[in-house]
Amino acid sequence: MKALVYTAPNEVTYRDEPAPSRAAGDVLIAIDAVGICGSDMHAYHGRDPRRVPPLILGHELVGRIVEGPDAGRRVTVNPLITCGVCDYCRQGRDNLCANRTMIGMTRAGGFAELMTTAAASVIEIPQDMPNRSAALTEPAATALHAIAAASRALARPLPEASVVVLGGGAIGMLATLLLRHYGVRRIDVGETNAARRQALAHATGADVYDPQQTTAAANSADLIIDAVGAIATRAAALAAVKPGGVVVHVGLADWASEIDMRKLTLAEITLIGTYTYTTADLRATVRALYDGAFGDLAWVDERPLAEGAAAFRDLHEGRSAAAKILLRPQ
Ligand SMILES: [Zn+2]
Ligand SMILES: [Zn+2]
């Protein structure tokens, strides 16, 4: 089969790979579309010690089961393969599963014609769901999970909140679209890439700004969603949040930094880390995407998998206005 293989830092190679063989309990999936994630870019840059070349990356996919239970069905998958029996899985917090593994990380991912994964991690989709929306399930679920956590922590209903989203990549874009759909009226999005700012304003109607030129005003927003997670964005988030407000930390560009614990304490800021999504979030996201809660997704770029190396380069060099590029193996 053809696959796009991460072969070395800053290098992905489109080449022939042996087709995967299906183990017991797995399904074999023929991939129709697969998105390039920020975490794939992180791996590509050689900055993810968990993703070691040579490796087929990719975990945001839609395809058809060709072998295994429910063969013939179009599906998406939970990229996290969880044990189903640990305390977290039993609580429905399977994103925290103590025994989790992940496609495109601990096993081959979706930048290929074929991929295997655990049958238990298959997520059903309506059979007429377009590839474009189905392939966005994973990043959209990350946004949905983060906003759900924020909603639980805010003192007042979410639509009343003024929100700042830091980062206009896929998570920032999808979070902004969902906030809009939920009825949030005041959203500012900070994004350094001018082309992305324009695409974001067009797709969401939110106010956009360049964080290199201006910063969100101090104590100005009830909710900050940090979809970058860099040292600078964490500091900006803590500065911009109103007393009593909520900061949700979704991105993780930098692992550690100094936090303004004085403000956090005296102003009763709620700082929440969110990681991926639960199976319930993925199912809710499929329904939301299918019902159009994230809009028409016209901003998504689709390209052949064979041109994947150029897509990675475009993202690396900031040349793509699209917050998401999908690759199609066939
Ligand atoms: Zn992803
Ligand atoms: Zn578990």
Short mmCIF file of C-alpha atoms and ligand atoms in Angstrom, two decimals:
data_model
loop_
_atom_site.label_atom_id
_atom_site.label_comp_id
_atom_site.label_asym_id
_atom_site.label_seq_id
_atom_site.Cartn_x
_atom_site.Cartn_y
_atom_site.Cartn_z
CA MET A 1 0.00 0.00 0.00
CA LYS A 2 1.00 3.64 -0.36
CA ALA A 3 1.70 5.56 2.84
CA LEU A 4 3.14 8.88 3.94
CA VAL A 5 5.85 7.95 6.40
CA TYR A 6 7.55 10.25 8.89
CA THR A 7 11.13 9.25 8.10
CA ALA A 8 13.21 11.89 9.88
CA PRO A 9 12.72 15.29 11.50
CA ASN A 10 11.25 17.68 8.91
CA GLU A 11 10.79 14.83 6.43
CA VAL A 12 7.77 12.76 5.43
CA THR A 13 8.11 10.35 2.50
CA TYR A 14 5.36 8.99 0.27
CA ARG A 15 6.32 5.38 -0.43
CA ASP A 16 5.25 1.73 -0.54
CA GLU A 17 4.78 0.06 2.82
CA PRO A 18 3.65 -3.46 3.66
CA ALA A 19 -0.13 -3.57 4.12
CA PRO A 20 -1.04 -4.07 7.78
CA SER A 21 -2.51 -7.43 8.75
CA ARG A 22 -5.45 -7.49 11.07
CA ALA A 23 -4.99 -9.03 14.54
CA ALA A 24 -7.88 -10.51 16.53
CA GLY A 25 -10.05 -7.75 17.96
CA ASP A 26 -8.96 -5.28 15.31
CA VAL A 27 -10.58 -3.83 12.22
CA LEU A 28 -8.84 -3.09 8.94
CA ILE A 29 -9.89 0.29 7.58
CA ALA A 30 -9.49 1.70 4.05
CA ILE A 31 -8.83 5.40 4.67
CA ASP A 32 -10.86 7.98 2.73
CA ALA A 33 -9.52 11.18 4.32
CA VAL A 34 -7.14 12.01 7.17
CA GLY A 35 -6.32 15.37 8.70
CA ILE A 36 -2.90 16.76 9.55
CA CYS A 37 -2.96 17.61 13.26
CA GLY A 38 -0.85 20.10 15.18
CA SER A 39 0.54 17.10 17.04
CA ASP A 40 1.60 15.55 13.71
CA MET A 41 3.45 18.80 12.99
CA HIS A 42 5.02 18.62 16.42
CA ALA A 43 6.27 15.10 15.61
CA TYR A 44 7.44 16.25 12.15
CA HIS A 45 9.54 18.90 13.88
CA GLY A 46 11.18 16.14 15.92
CA ARG A 47 9.75 17.56 19.14
CA ASP A 48 7.59 14.63 20.28
CA PRO A 49 9.66 11.97 22.03
CA ARG A 50 6.68 9.60 21.82
CA ARG A 51 6.58 9.64 18.02
CA VAL A 52 9.77 8.05 16.73
CA PRO A 53 10.56 7.70 12.99
CA PRO A 54 9.97 5.73 10.86
CA LEU A 55 6.28 6.05 11.72
CA ILE A 56 3.01 6.52 9.83
CA LEU A 57 1.42 9.49 11.60
CA GLY A 58 -2.23 10.58 11.35
CA HIS A 59 -5.18 10.03 13.65
CA GLU A 60 -8.00 12.25 12.34
CA LEU A 61 -9.64 9.98 9.84
CA VAL A 62 -12.68 8.63 8.12
CA GLY A 63 -12.73 5.37 6.21
CA ARG A 64 -14.50 2.13 5.49
CA ILE A 65 -14.06 -1.10 7.44
CA VAL A 66 -12.83 -3.70 4.96
CA GLU A 67 -12.16 -6.53 7.44
CA GLY A 68 -13.48 -7.25 10.91
CA PRO A 69 -16.74 -6.51 12.73
CA ASP A 70 -19.13 -4.25 10.77
CA ALA A 71 -17.18 -4.68 7.52
CA GLY A 72 -18.54 -2.36 4.85
CA ARG A 73 -19.46 0.47 7.26
CA ARG A 74 -17.98 3.95 6.97
CA VAL A 75 -16.62 5.02 10.37
CA THR A 76 -14.30 7.32 12.22
CA VAL A 77 -12.23 6.17 15.19
CA ASN A 78 -11.18 7.21 18.63
CA PRO A 79 -7.41 7.51 18.10
CA LEU A 80 -6.93 6.57 21.74
CA ILE A 81 -7.10 2.84 22.27
CA THR A 82 -8.22 2.42 25.85
CA CYS A 83 -8.50 -0.61 28.13
CA GLY A 84 -12.16 -0.28 29.07
CA VAL A 85 -11.60 -1.64 32.58
CA CYS A 86 -9.44 0.83 34.54
CA ASP A 87 -11.07 3.30 36.96
CA TYR A 88 -10.96 6.13 34.39
CA CYS A 89 -12.52 4.04 31.64
CA ARG A 90 -15.21 2.87 34.07
CA GLN A 91 -15.94 6.52 34.96
CA GLY A 92 -16.34 7.43 31.30
CA ARG A 93 -13.14 9.47 31.48
CA ASP A 94 -11.43 7.16 29.01
CA ASN A 95 -9.14 9.96 27.75
CA LEU A 96 -7.26 9.45 31.03
CA CYS A 97 -7.07 5.65 30.66
CA ALA A 98 -3.99 4.44 32.49
CA ASN A 99 -3.28 1.88 29.75
CA ARG A 100 -4.02 3.95 26.67
CA THR A 101 -2.14 3.72 23.41
CA MET A 102 -2.68 5.82 20.29
CA ILE A 103 -2.70 5.38 16.55
CA GLY A 104 -0.11 7.48 14.77
CA MET A 105 2.02 7.26 17.89
CA THR A 106 2.42 3.86 19.50
CA ARG A 107 1.15 2.13 16.34
CA ALA A 108 0.80 3.07 12.66
CA GLY A 109 -1.66 5.84 11.90
CA GLY A 110 -3.88 6.93 9.06
CA PHE A 111 -1.59 8.59 6.48
CA ALA A 112 -1.92 5.44 4.40
CA GLU A 113 -4.34 3.51 2.22
CA LEU A 114 -4.97 1.00 5.01
CA MET A 115 -4.76 1.03 8.80
CA THR A 116 -5.72 -1.34 11.60
CA THR A 117 -7.06 -0.35 14.98
CA ALA A 118 -9.01 -1.87 17.85
CA ALA A 119 -12.62 -2.65 16.88
CA ALA A 120 -13.65 -1.17 20.25
CA SER A 121 -12.32 2.26 19.26
CA VAL A 122 -14.51 2.54 16.15
CA ILE A 123 -16.97 5.46 16.29
CA GLU A 124 -20.11 5.08 14.21
CA ILE A 125 -21.09 7.85 11.81
CA PRO A 126 -24.19 8.39 9.67
CA GLN A 127 -23.41 6.56 6.41
CA ASP A 128 -24.13 9.68 4.34
CA MET A 129 -21.86 11.93 6.44
CA PRO A 130 -19.39 13.72 4.12
CA ASN A 131 -15.71 12.75 4.46
CA ARG A 132 -14.81 16.34 5.20
CA SER A 133 -16.94 16.60 8.33
CA ALA A 134 -16.34 13.03 9.52
CA ALA A 135 -12.56 13.52 9.33
CA LEU A 136 -12.90 16.58 11.54
CA THR A 137 -14.47 14.60 14.39
CA GLU A 138 -11.25 14.28 16.39
CA PRO A 139 -10.15 17.94 16.47
CA ALA A 140 -13.76 19.12 16.82
CA ALA A 141 -14.18 16.78 19.80
CA THR A 142 -11.09 18.34 21.40
CA ALA A 143 -12.80 21.72 21.12
CA LEU A 144 -16.12 20.36 22.36
CA HIS A 145 -14.47 18.70 25.37
CA ALA A 146 -12.65 21.93 26.29
CA ILE A 147 -15.80 24.05 25.99
CA ALA A 148 -17.77 21.54 28.07
CA ALA A 149 -15.16 21.84 30.82
CA ALA A 150 -15.35 25.64 30.61
CA SER A 151 -19.14 25.59 30.78
CA ARG A 152 -19.06 23.57 33.98
CA ALA A 153 -16.66 26.04 35.60
CA LEU A 154 -18.22 29.37 34.56
CA ALA A 155 -20.40 31.08 37.16
CA ARG A 156 -22.92 32.20 34.51
CA PRO A 157 -24.29 30.49 31.38
CA LEU A 158 -21.74 30.20 28.54
CA PRO A 159 -23.64 32.44 26.04
CA GLU A 160 -23.24 35.36 28.47
CA ALA A 161 -19.46 35.01 28.55
CA SER A 162 -16.97 37.21 26.75
CA VAL A 163 -14.38 34.86 25.31
CA VAL A 164 -10.82 35.17 24.04
CA VAL A 165 -9.48 32.28 21.98
CA LEU A 166 -5.69 32.20 21.69
CA GLY A 167 -4.60 30.51 18.45
CA GLY A 168 -6.46 30.24 15.15
CA GLY A 169 -5.36 26.74 14.17
CA ALA A 170 -7.87 23.94 13.89
CA ILE A 171 -8.70 23.80 17.60
CA GLY A 172 -9.08 27.58 17.87
CA MET A 173 -11.18 27.67 14.69
CA LEU A 174 -13.42 24.77 15.72
CA ALA A 175 -13.80 26.12 19.27
CA THR A 176 -14.82 29.52 17.89
CA LEU A 177 -17.36 27.94 15.54
CA LEU A 178 -18.87 25.88 18.36
CA LEU A 179 -18.95 28.86 20.76
CA ARG A 180 -20.83 30.77 18.07
CA HIS A 181 -23.24 27.88 17.62
CA TYR A 182 -23.78 27.81 21.39
CA GLY A 183 -24.81 31.49 21.22
CA VAL A 184 -21.67 33.21 22.51
CA ARG A 185 -21.73 36.72 21.07
CA ARG A 186 -18.42 38.25 22.13
CA ILE A 187 -15.39 36.32 20.85
CA ASP A 188 -11.92 37.65 20.08
CA VAL A 189 -9.38 35.38 18.47
CA GLY A 190 -5.63 36.03 18.62
CA GLU A 191 -3.66 34.53 15.73
CA THR A 192 -0.23 35.54 14.42
CA ASN A 193 -0.69 34.30 10.81
CA ALA A 194 -2.44 37.00 8.72
CA ALA A 195 -3.91 34.56 6.19
CA ARG A 196 -5.38 32.46 8.99
CA ARG A 197 -6.79 35.55 10.69
CA GLN A 198 -8.64 36.41 7.52
CA ALA A 199 -9.95 32.84 7.06
CA LEU A 200 -11.05 32.80 10.69
CA ALA A 201 -12.89 36.09 10.53
CA HIS A 202 -14.60 34.95 7.34
CA ALA A 203 -15.64 31.54 8.67
CA THR A 204 -16.67 32.55 12.19
CA GLY A 205 -17.50 36.27 12.17
CA ALA A 206 -15.38 36.60 15.32
CA ASP A 207 -13.11 39.59 15.91
CA VAL A 208 -9.51 38.71 15.20
CA TYR A 209 -6.28 40.37 16.27
CA ASP A 210 -2.55 39.88 15.86
CA PRO A 211 -1.01 39.12 19.27
CA GLN A 212 2.31 40.45 17.98
CA GLN A 213 0.69 43.88 17.56
CA THR A 214 -1.89 44.01 20.36
CA THR A 215 -2.71 42.00 23.41
CA ALA A 216 -6.12 41.16 24.83
CA ALA A 217 -6.88 43.80 27.48
CA ALA A 218 -6.10 42.88 31.08
CA ASN A 219 -9.05 41.50 33.07
CA SER A 220 -11.31 41.66 30.00
CA ALA A 221 -12.76 38.20 29.36
CA ASP A 222 -14.76 35.66 31.36
CA LEU A 223 -13.24 32.76 29.50
CA ILE A 224 -9.89 32.28 27.78
CA ILE A 225 -9.26 29.23 25.63
CA ASP A 226 -5.54 28.76 25.12
CA ALA A 227 -5.32 26.64 21.99
CA VAL A 228 -1.57 27.22 21.70
CA GLY A 229 -0.17 26.50 25.13
CA ALA A 230 3.03 28.46 24.70
CA ILE A 231 4.78 30.33 27.50
CA ALA A 232 3.60 33.64 25.98
CA THR A 233 -0.03 32.54 25.49
CA ARG A 234 -0.29 31.19 29.04
CA ALA A 235 0.91 34.53 30.39
CA ALA A 236 -1.51 36.37 28.06
CA ALA A 237 -4.39 34.12 29.15
CA LEU A 238 -3.80 34.73 32.84
CA ALA A 239 -3.52 38.47 32.24
CA ALA A 240 -6.67 38.72 30.09
CA VAL A 241 -9.01 36.68 32.27
CA LYS A 242 -11.44 38.60 34.48
CA PRO A 243 -11.49 37.99 38.24
CA GLY A 244 -13.63 34.91 38.82
CA GLY A 245 -13.07 33.78 35.25
CA VAL A 246 -11.88 30.60 33.63
CA VAL A 247 -8.79 29.69 31.62
CA VAL A 248 -8.91 26.45 29.63
CA HIS A 249 -5.53 25.18 28.53
CA VAL A 250 -5.85 22.93 25.46
CA GLY A 251 -2.66 23.42 23.44
CA LEU A 252 0.72 22.31 24.72
CA ALA A 253 3.49 23.97 22.74
CA ASP A 254 5.66 24.51 25.83
CA TRP A 255 5.58 22.11 28.74
CA ALA A 256 6.37 24.42 31.66
CA SER A 257 6.36 28.08 32.58
CA GLU A 258 5.86 30.46 35.45
CA ILE A 259 2.21 31.09 36.33
CA ASP A 260 0.86 34.24 38.00
CA MET A 261 -0.28 32.37 41.10
CA ARG A 262 -0.98 35.64 42.88
CA LYS A 263 -3.69 36.55 40.39
CA LEU A 264 -4.89 32.96 40.22
CA THR A 265 -5.37 33.01 43.99
CA LEU A 266 -6.56 36.55 44.75
CA ALA A 267 -8.88 36.70 41.72
CA GLU A 268 -10.18 33.15 42.07
CA ILE A 269 -9.25 32.14 38.54
CA THR A 270 -10.12 28.61 37.50
CA LEU A 271 -7.32 27.14 35.41
CA ILE A 272 -8.33 23.90 33.67
CA GLY A 273 -6.16 21.56 31.65
CA THR A 274 -8.05 19.53 29.06
CA TYR A 275 -6.70 16.58 27.10
CA THR A 276 -8.41 15.25 24.00
CA TYR A 277 -11.97 13.88 24.44
CA THR A 278 -13.90 10.97 25.80
CA THR A 279 -15.81 8.47 23.67
CA ALA A 280 -18.98 10.34 24.67
CA ASP A 281 -17.45 13.60 23.38
CA LEU A 282 -16.59 11.94 20.05
CA ARG A 283 -20.13 10.64 19.64
CA ALA A 284 -21.62 14.05 20.52
CA THR A 285 -19.23 15.67 18.04
CA VAL A 286 -20.27 13.36 15.20
CA ARG A 287 -23.85 14.47 15.77
CA ALA A 288 -22.88 18.14 16.03
CA LEU A 289 -20.84 18.01 12.81
CA TYR A 290 -23.57 16.10 11.00
CA ASP A 291 -26.16 18.66 12.13
CA GLY A 292 -23.99 21.56 10.90
CA ALA A 293 -23.04 22.99 14.31
CA PHE A 294 -19.54 23.73 12.97
CA GLY A 295 -20.79 25.42 9.79
CA ASP A 296 -20.04 24.42 6.21
CA LEU A 297 -16.32 23.69 6.78
CA ALA A 298 -15.49 25.43 3.49
CA TRP A 299 -12.19 26.56 5.04
CA VAL A 300 -10.85 22.98 5.09
CA ASP A 301 -8.23 22.22 2.41
CA GLU A 302 -8.21 18.76 0.76
CA ARG A 303 -5.25 17.28 -1.10
CA PRO A 304 -4.06 13.87 -2.36
CA LEU A 305 -1.98 11.88 0.14
CA ALA A 306 0.71 11.66 -2.58
CA GLU A 307 1.19 15.43 -2.11
CA GLY A 308 1.41 15.11 1.67
CA ALA A 309 5.06 16.14 1.91
CA ALA A 310 4.21 19.50 0.30
CA ALA A 311 1.29 19.91 2.70
CA PHE A 312 3.58 19.39 5.70
CA ARG A 313 6.04 21.91 4.25
CA ASP A 314 3.27 24.46 3.64
CA LEU A 315 2.09 24.13 7.24
CA HIS A 316 5.66 24.30 8.51
CA GLU A 317 6.31 27.51 6.60
CA GLY A 318 2.98 29.10 7.55
CA ARG A 319 1.94 29.22 3.89
CA SER A 320 -1.44 27.57 4.40
CA ALA A 321 -4.39 29.79 5.29
CA ALA A 322 -6.41 26.65 6.02
CA ALA A 323 -6.48 25.67 9.67
CA LYS A 324 -6.88 22.07 8.53
CA ILE A 325 -5.51 20.13 5.58
CA LEU A 326 -7.07 16.73 4.82
CA LEU A 327 -5.14 14.17 2.79
CA ARG A 328 -6.97 11.66 0.58
CA PRO A 329 -5.20 8.35 -0.12
CA GLN A 330 -7.41 7.58 -3.13
ZN ZN B 1 -5.44 15.61 16.26
ZN ZN B 2 -8.65 2.28 30.83
#
